[in-house]
PDB file of C-alpha atoms in Angstrom:
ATOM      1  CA  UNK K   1     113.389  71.502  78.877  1.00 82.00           C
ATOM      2  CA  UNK K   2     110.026  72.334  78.802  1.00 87.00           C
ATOM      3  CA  UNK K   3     108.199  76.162  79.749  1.00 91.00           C
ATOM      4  CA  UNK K   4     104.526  76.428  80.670  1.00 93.00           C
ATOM      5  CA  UNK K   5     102.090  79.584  80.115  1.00 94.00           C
ATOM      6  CA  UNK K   6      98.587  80.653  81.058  1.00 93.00           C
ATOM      7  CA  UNK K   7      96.561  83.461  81.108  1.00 90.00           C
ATOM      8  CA  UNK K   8      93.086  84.685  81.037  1.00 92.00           C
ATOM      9  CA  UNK K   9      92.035  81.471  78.851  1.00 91.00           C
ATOM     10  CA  UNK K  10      92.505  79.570  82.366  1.00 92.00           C
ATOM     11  CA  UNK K  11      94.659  77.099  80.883  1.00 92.00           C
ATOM     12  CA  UNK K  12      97.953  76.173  81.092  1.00 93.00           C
ATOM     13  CA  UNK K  13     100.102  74.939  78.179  1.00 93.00           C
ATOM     14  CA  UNK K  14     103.063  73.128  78.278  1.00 92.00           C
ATOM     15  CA  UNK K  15     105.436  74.035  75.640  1.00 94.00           C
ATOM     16  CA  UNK K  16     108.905  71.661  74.539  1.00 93.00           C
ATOM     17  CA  UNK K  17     111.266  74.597  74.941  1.00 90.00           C
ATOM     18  CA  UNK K  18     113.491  73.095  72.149  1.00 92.00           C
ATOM     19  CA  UNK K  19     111.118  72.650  69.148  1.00 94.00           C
ATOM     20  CA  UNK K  20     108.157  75.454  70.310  1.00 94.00           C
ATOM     21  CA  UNK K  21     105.840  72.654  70.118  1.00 96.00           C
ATOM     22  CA  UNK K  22     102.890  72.551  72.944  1.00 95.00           C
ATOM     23  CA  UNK K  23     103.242  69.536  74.796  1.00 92.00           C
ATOM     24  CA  UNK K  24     100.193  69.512  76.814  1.00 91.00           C
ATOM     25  CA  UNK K  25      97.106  71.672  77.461  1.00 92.00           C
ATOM     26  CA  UNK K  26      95.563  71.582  80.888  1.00 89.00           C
ATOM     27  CA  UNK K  27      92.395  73.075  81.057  1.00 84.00           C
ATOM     28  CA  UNK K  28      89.801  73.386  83.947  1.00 75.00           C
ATOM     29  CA  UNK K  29      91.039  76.063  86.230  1.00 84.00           C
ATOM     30  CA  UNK K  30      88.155  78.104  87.568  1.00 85.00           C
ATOM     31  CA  UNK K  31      90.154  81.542  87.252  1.00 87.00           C
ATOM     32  CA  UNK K  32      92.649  83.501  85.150  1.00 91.00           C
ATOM     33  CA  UNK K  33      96.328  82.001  85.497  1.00 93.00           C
ATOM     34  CA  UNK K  34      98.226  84.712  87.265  1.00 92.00           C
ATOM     35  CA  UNK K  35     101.520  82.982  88.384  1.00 93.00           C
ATOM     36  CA  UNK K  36     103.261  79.515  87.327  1.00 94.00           C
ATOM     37  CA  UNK K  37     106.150  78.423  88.883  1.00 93.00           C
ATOM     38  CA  UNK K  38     107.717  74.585  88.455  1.00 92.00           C
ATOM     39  CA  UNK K  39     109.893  72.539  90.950  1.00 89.00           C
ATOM     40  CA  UNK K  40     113.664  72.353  90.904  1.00 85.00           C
ATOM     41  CA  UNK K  41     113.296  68.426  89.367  1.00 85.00           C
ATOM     42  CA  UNK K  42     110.765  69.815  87.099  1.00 87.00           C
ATOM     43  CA  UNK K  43     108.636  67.242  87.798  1.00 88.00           C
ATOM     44  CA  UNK K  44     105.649  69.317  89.258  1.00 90.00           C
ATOM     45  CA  UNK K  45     103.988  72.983  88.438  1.00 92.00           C
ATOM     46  CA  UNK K  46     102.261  75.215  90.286  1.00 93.00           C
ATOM     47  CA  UNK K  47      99.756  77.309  89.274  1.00 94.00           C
ATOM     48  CA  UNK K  48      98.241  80.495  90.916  1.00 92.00           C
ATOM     49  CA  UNK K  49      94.877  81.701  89.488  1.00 92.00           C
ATOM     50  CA  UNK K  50      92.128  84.872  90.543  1.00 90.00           C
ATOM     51  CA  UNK K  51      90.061  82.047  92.307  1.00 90.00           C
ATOM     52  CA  UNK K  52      91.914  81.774  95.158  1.00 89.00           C
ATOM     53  CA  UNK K  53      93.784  78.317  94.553  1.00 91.00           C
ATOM     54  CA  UNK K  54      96.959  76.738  94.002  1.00 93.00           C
ATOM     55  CA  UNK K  55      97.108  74.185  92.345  1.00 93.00           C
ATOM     56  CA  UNK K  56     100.303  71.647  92.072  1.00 92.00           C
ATOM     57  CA  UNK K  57     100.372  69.710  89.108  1.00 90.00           C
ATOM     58  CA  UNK K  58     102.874  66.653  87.956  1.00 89.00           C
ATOM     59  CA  UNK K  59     104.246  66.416  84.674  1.00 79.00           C
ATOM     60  CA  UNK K  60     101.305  64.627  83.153  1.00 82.00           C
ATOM     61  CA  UNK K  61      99.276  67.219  83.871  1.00 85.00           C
ATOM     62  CA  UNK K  62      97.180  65.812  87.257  1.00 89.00           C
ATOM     63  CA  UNK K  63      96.342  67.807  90.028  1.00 89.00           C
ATOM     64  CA  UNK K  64      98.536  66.561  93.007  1.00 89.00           C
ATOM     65  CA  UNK K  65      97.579  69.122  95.418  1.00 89.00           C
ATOM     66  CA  UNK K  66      95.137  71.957  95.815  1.00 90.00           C
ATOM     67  CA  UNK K  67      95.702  74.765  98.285  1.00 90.00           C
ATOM     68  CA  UNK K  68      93.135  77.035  99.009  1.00 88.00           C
ATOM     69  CA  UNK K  69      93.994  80.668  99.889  1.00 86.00           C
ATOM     70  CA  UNK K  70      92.354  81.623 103.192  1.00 69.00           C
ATOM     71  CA  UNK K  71      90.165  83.672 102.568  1.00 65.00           C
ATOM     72  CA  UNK K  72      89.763  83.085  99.478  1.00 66.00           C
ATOM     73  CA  UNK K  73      91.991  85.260  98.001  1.00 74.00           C
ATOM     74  CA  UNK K  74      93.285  85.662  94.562  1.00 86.00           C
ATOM     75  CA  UNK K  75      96.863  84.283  93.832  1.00 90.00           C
ATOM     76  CA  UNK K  76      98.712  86.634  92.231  1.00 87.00           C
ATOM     77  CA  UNK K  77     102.472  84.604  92.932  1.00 87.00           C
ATOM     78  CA  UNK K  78     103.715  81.415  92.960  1.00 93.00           C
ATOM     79  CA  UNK K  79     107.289  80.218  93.733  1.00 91.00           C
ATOM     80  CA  UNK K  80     108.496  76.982  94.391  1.00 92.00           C
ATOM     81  CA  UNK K  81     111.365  76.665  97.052  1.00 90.00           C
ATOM     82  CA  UNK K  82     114.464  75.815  94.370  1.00 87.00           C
ATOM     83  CA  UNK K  83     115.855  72.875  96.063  1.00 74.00           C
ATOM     84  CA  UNK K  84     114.373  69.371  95.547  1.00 57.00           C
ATOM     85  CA  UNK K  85     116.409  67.713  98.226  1.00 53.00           C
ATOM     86  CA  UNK K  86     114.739  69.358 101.294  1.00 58.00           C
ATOM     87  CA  UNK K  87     111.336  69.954 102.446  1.00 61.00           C
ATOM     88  CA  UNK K  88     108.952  70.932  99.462  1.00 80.00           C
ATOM     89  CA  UNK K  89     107.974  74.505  99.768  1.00 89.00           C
ATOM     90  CA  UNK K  90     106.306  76.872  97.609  1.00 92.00           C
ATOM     91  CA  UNK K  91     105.662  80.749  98.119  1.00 92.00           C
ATOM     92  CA  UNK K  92     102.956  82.266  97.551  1.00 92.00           C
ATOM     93  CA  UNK K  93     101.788  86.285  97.050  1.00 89.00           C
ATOM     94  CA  UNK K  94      97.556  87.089  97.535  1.00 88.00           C
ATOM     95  CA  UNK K  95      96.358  90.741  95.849  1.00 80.00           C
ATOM     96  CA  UNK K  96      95.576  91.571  99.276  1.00 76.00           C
ATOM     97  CA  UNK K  97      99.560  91.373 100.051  1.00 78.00           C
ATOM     98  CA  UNK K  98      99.570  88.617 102.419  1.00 85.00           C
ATOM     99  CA  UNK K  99     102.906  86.174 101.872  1.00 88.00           C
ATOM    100  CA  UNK K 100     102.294  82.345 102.482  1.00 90.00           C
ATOM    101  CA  UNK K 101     104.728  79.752 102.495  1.00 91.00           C
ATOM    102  CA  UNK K 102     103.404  76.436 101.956  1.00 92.00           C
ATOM    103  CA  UNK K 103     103.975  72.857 102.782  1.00 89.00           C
ATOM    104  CA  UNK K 104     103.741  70.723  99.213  1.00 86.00           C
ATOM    105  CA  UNK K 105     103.406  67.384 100.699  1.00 82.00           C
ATOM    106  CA  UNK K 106     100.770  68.430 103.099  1.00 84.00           C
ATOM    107  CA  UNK K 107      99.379  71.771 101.479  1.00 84.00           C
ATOM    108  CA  UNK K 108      99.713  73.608 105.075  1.00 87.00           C
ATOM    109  CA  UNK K 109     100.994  76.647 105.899  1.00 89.00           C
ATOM    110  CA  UNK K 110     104.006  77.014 107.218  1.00 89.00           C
ATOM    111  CA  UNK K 111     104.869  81.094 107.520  1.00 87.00           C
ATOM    112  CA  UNK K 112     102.521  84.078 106.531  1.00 86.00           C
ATOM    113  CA  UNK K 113     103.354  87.565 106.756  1.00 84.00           C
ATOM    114  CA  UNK K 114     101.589  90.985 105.258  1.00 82.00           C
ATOM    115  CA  UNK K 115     102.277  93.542 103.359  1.00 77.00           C
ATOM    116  CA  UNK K 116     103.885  92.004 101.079  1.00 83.00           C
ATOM    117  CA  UNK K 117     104.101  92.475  96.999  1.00 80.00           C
ATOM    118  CA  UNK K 118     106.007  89.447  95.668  1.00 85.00           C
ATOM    119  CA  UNK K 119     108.352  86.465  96.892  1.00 90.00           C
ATOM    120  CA  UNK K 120     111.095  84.945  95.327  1.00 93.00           C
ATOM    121  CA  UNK K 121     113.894  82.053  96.787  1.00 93.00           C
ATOM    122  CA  UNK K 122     117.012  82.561  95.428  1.00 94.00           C
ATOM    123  CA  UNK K 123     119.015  79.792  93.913  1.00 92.00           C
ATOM    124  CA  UNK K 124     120.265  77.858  96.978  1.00 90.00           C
ATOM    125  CA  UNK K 125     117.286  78.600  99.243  1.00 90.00           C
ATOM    126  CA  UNK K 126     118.764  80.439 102.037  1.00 91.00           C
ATOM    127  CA  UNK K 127     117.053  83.713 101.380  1.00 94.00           C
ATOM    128  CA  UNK K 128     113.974  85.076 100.205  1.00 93.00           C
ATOM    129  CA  UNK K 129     113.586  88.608  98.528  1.00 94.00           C
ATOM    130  CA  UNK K 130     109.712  90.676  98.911  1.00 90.00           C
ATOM    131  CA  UNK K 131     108.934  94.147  98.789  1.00 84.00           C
ATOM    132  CA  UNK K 132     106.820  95.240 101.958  1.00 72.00           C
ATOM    133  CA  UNK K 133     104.214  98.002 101.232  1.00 63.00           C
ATOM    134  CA  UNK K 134     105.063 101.837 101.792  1.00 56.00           C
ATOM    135  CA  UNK K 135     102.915 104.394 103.930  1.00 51.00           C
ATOM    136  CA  UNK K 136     100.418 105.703 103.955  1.00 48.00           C
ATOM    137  CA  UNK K 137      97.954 102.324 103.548  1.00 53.00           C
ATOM    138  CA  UNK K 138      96.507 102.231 100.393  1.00 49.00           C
ATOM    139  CA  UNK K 139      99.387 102.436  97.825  1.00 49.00           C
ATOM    140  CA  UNK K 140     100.105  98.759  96.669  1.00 49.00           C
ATOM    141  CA  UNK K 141     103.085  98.704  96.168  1.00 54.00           C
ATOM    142  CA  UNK K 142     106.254  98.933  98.152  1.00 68.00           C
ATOM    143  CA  UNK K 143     109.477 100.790  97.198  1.00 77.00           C
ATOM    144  CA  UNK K 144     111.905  98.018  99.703  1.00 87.00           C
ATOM    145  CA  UNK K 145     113.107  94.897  98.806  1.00 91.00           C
ATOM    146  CA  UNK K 146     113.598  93.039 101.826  1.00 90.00           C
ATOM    147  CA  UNK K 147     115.721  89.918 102.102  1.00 94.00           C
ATOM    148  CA  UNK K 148     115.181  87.381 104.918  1.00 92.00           C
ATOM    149  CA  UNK K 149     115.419  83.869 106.047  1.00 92.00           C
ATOM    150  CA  UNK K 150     112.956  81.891 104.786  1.00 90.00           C
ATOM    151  CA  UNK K 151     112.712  79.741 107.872  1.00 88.00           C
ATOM    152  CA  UNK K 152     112.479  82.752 110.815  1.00 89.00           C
ATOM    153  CA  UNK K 153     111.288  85.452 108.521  1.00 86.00           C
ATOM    154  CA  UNK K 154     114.611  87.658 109.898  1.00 90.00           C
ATOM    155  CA  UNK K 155     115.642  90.660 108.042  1.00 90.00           C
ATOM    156  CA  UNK K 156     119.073  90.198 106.566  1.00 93.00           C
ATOM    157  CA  UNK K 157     119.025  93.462 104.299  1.00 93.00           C
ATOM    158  CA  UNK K 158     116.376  96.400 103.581  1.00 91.00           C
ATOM    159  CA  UNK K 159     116.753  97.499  99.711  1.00 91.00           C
ATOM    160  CA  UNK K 160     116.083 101.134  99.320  1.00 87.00           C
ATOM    161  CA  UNK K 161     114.433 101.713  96.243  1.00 84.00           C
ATOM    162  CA  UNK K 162     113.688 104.990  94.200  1.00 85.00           C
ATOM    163  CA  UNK K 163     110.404 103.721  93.286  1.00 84.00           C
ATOM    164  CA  UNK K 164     107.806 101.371  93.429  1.00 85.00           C
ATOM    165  CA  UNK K 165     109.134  97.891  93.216  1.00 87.00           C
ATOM    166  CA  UNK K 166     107.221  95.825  90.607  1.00 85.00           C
ATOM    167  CA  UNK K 167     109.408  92.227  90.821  1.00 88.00           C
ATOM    168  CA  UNK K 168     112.649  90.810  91.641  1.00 92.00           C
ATOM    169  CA  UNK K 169     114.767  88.049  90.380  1.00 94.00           C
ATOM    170  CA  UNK K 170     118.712  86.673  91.573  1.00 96.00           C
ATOM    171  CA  UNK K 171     121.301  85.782  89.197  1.00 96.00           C
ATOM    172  CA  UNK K 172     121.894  82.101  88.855  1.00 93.00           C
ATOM    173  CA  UNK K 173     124.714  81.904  91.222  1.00 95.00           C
ATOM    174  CA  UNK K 174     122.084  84.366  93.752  1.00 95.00           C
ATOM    175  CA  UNK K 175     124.786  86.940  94.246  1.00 96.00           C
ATOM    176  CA  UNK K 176     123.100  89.418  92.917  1.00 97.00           C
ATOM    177  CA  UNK K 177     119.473  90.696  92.856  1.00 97.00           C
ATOM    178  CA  UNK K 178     118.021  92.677  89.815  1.00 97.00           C
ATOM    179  CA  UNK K 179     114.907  94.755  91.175  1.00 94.00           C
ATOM    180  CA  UNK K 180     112.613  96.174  88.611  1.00 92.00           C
ATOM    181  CA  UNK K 181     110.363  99.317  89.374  1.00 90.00           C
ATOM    182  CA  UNK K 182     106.945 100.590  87.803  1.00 87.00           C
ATOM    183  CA  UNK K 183     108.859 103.767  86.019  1.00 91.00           C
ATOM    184  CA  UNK K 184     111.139 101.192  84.007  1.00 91.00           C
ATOM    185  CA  UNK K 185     114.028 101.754  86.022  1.00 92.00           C
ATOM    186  CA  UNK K 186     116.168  98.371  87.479  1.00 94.00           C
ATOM    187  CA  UNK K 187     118.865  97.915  90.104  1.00 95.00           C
ATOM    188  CA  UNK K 188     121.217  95.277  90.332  1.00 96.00           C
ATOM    189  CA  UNK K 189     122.146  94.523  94.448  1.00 97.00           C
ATOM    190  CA  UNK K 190     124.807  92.663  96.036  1.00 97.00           C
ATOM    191  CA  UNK K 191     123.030  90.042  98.201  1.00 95.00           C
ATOM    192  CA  UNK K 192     125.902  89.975 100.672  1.00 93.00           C
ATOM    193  CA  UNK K 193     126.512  93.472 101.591  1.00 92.00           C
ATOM    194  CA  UNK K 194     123.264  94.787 100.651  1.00 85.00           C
TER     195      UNK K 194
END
């Protein structure tokens, strides 16, 4: 079990979750660490950083991949798609609210869409939860949570929030959603009614 961190140092550390003890320090990344996110198998991590790149890393602590933001964007999420079975994907959030998801192997994109805040798979894949931003323009965050197919981008269910929506997460088995908003406040949401 291992965790990894990073920050405004612009390096990550790998940490042995057990004993506390850092593993591995990777340093070299030309912006601050916003976002980390590793693979289902745990055998790669991706990175996120204010200089517009993500970076995919193996366990050893070499660059695999490096995506580049278009334009150059910085990265403030990362998410890898949570089954290693299937087609590696990774999500990915820009400050300027643009939602990517990316093809691993290749590093190409695969889906974008705007006006989004953060993206998160849930545990078998099937459904992806972002917030889309409110009106008027200019407020950067969104009080929805939307759910939707990964693959088509369809809208399964629109979450209604009181506020706006700062990140999500879904329990392990992904039948529930707990949405957590700027004032403090969280929700917990049944995924299959909505």
């Amino acid at each position: 079990q291992r965790l990894a961190t990073g920050g405004d140092d612009r390096v990550v550390i790998l940490w042995d979750a057990q004993t506390g003890k850092a593993e591995r320090v990777i340093p070299g990344i030309s912006g601050k660490i916003m976002s980390l996110s590793f693979s289902a198998d745990g055998a790669r991590l991706a990175s996120g950083s204010h200089d517009g790149y993500i970076r995919v890393w193996d366990a050893t602590g070499v660059v695999l991949h490096t995506i580049q933001v278009w334009p150059r964007d910085e990265v403030a999420w990362v998410h890898f798609f949570p089954t290693y079975n299937q087609r590696q994907r990774l999500a990915s959030v820009a400050y300027e609210a643009t939602l990517n998801q990316w093809d691993v192997g290749t590093g190409g994109m695969m889906t974008t869409a705007e006006g989004c805040v953060f993206a998160v798979y849930s545990p078998d894949g099937r459904t992806l939860a972002t917030a889309c931003q409110p009106e008027p323009e200019g407020n950067p965050l969104g009080h929805d949570v939307l759910l939707v197919d990964p693959d088509t981008g369809a809208v399964r269910f629109r979450l209604v929030g009181p506020h706006e929506v700062w990140s999500a997460a879904f329990s392990v088995d992904g039948s529930k959603l707990a949405s957590g908003y700027v004032t403090g406040d969280c929700l917990i949401w049944d995924t299959s009614t909505g």
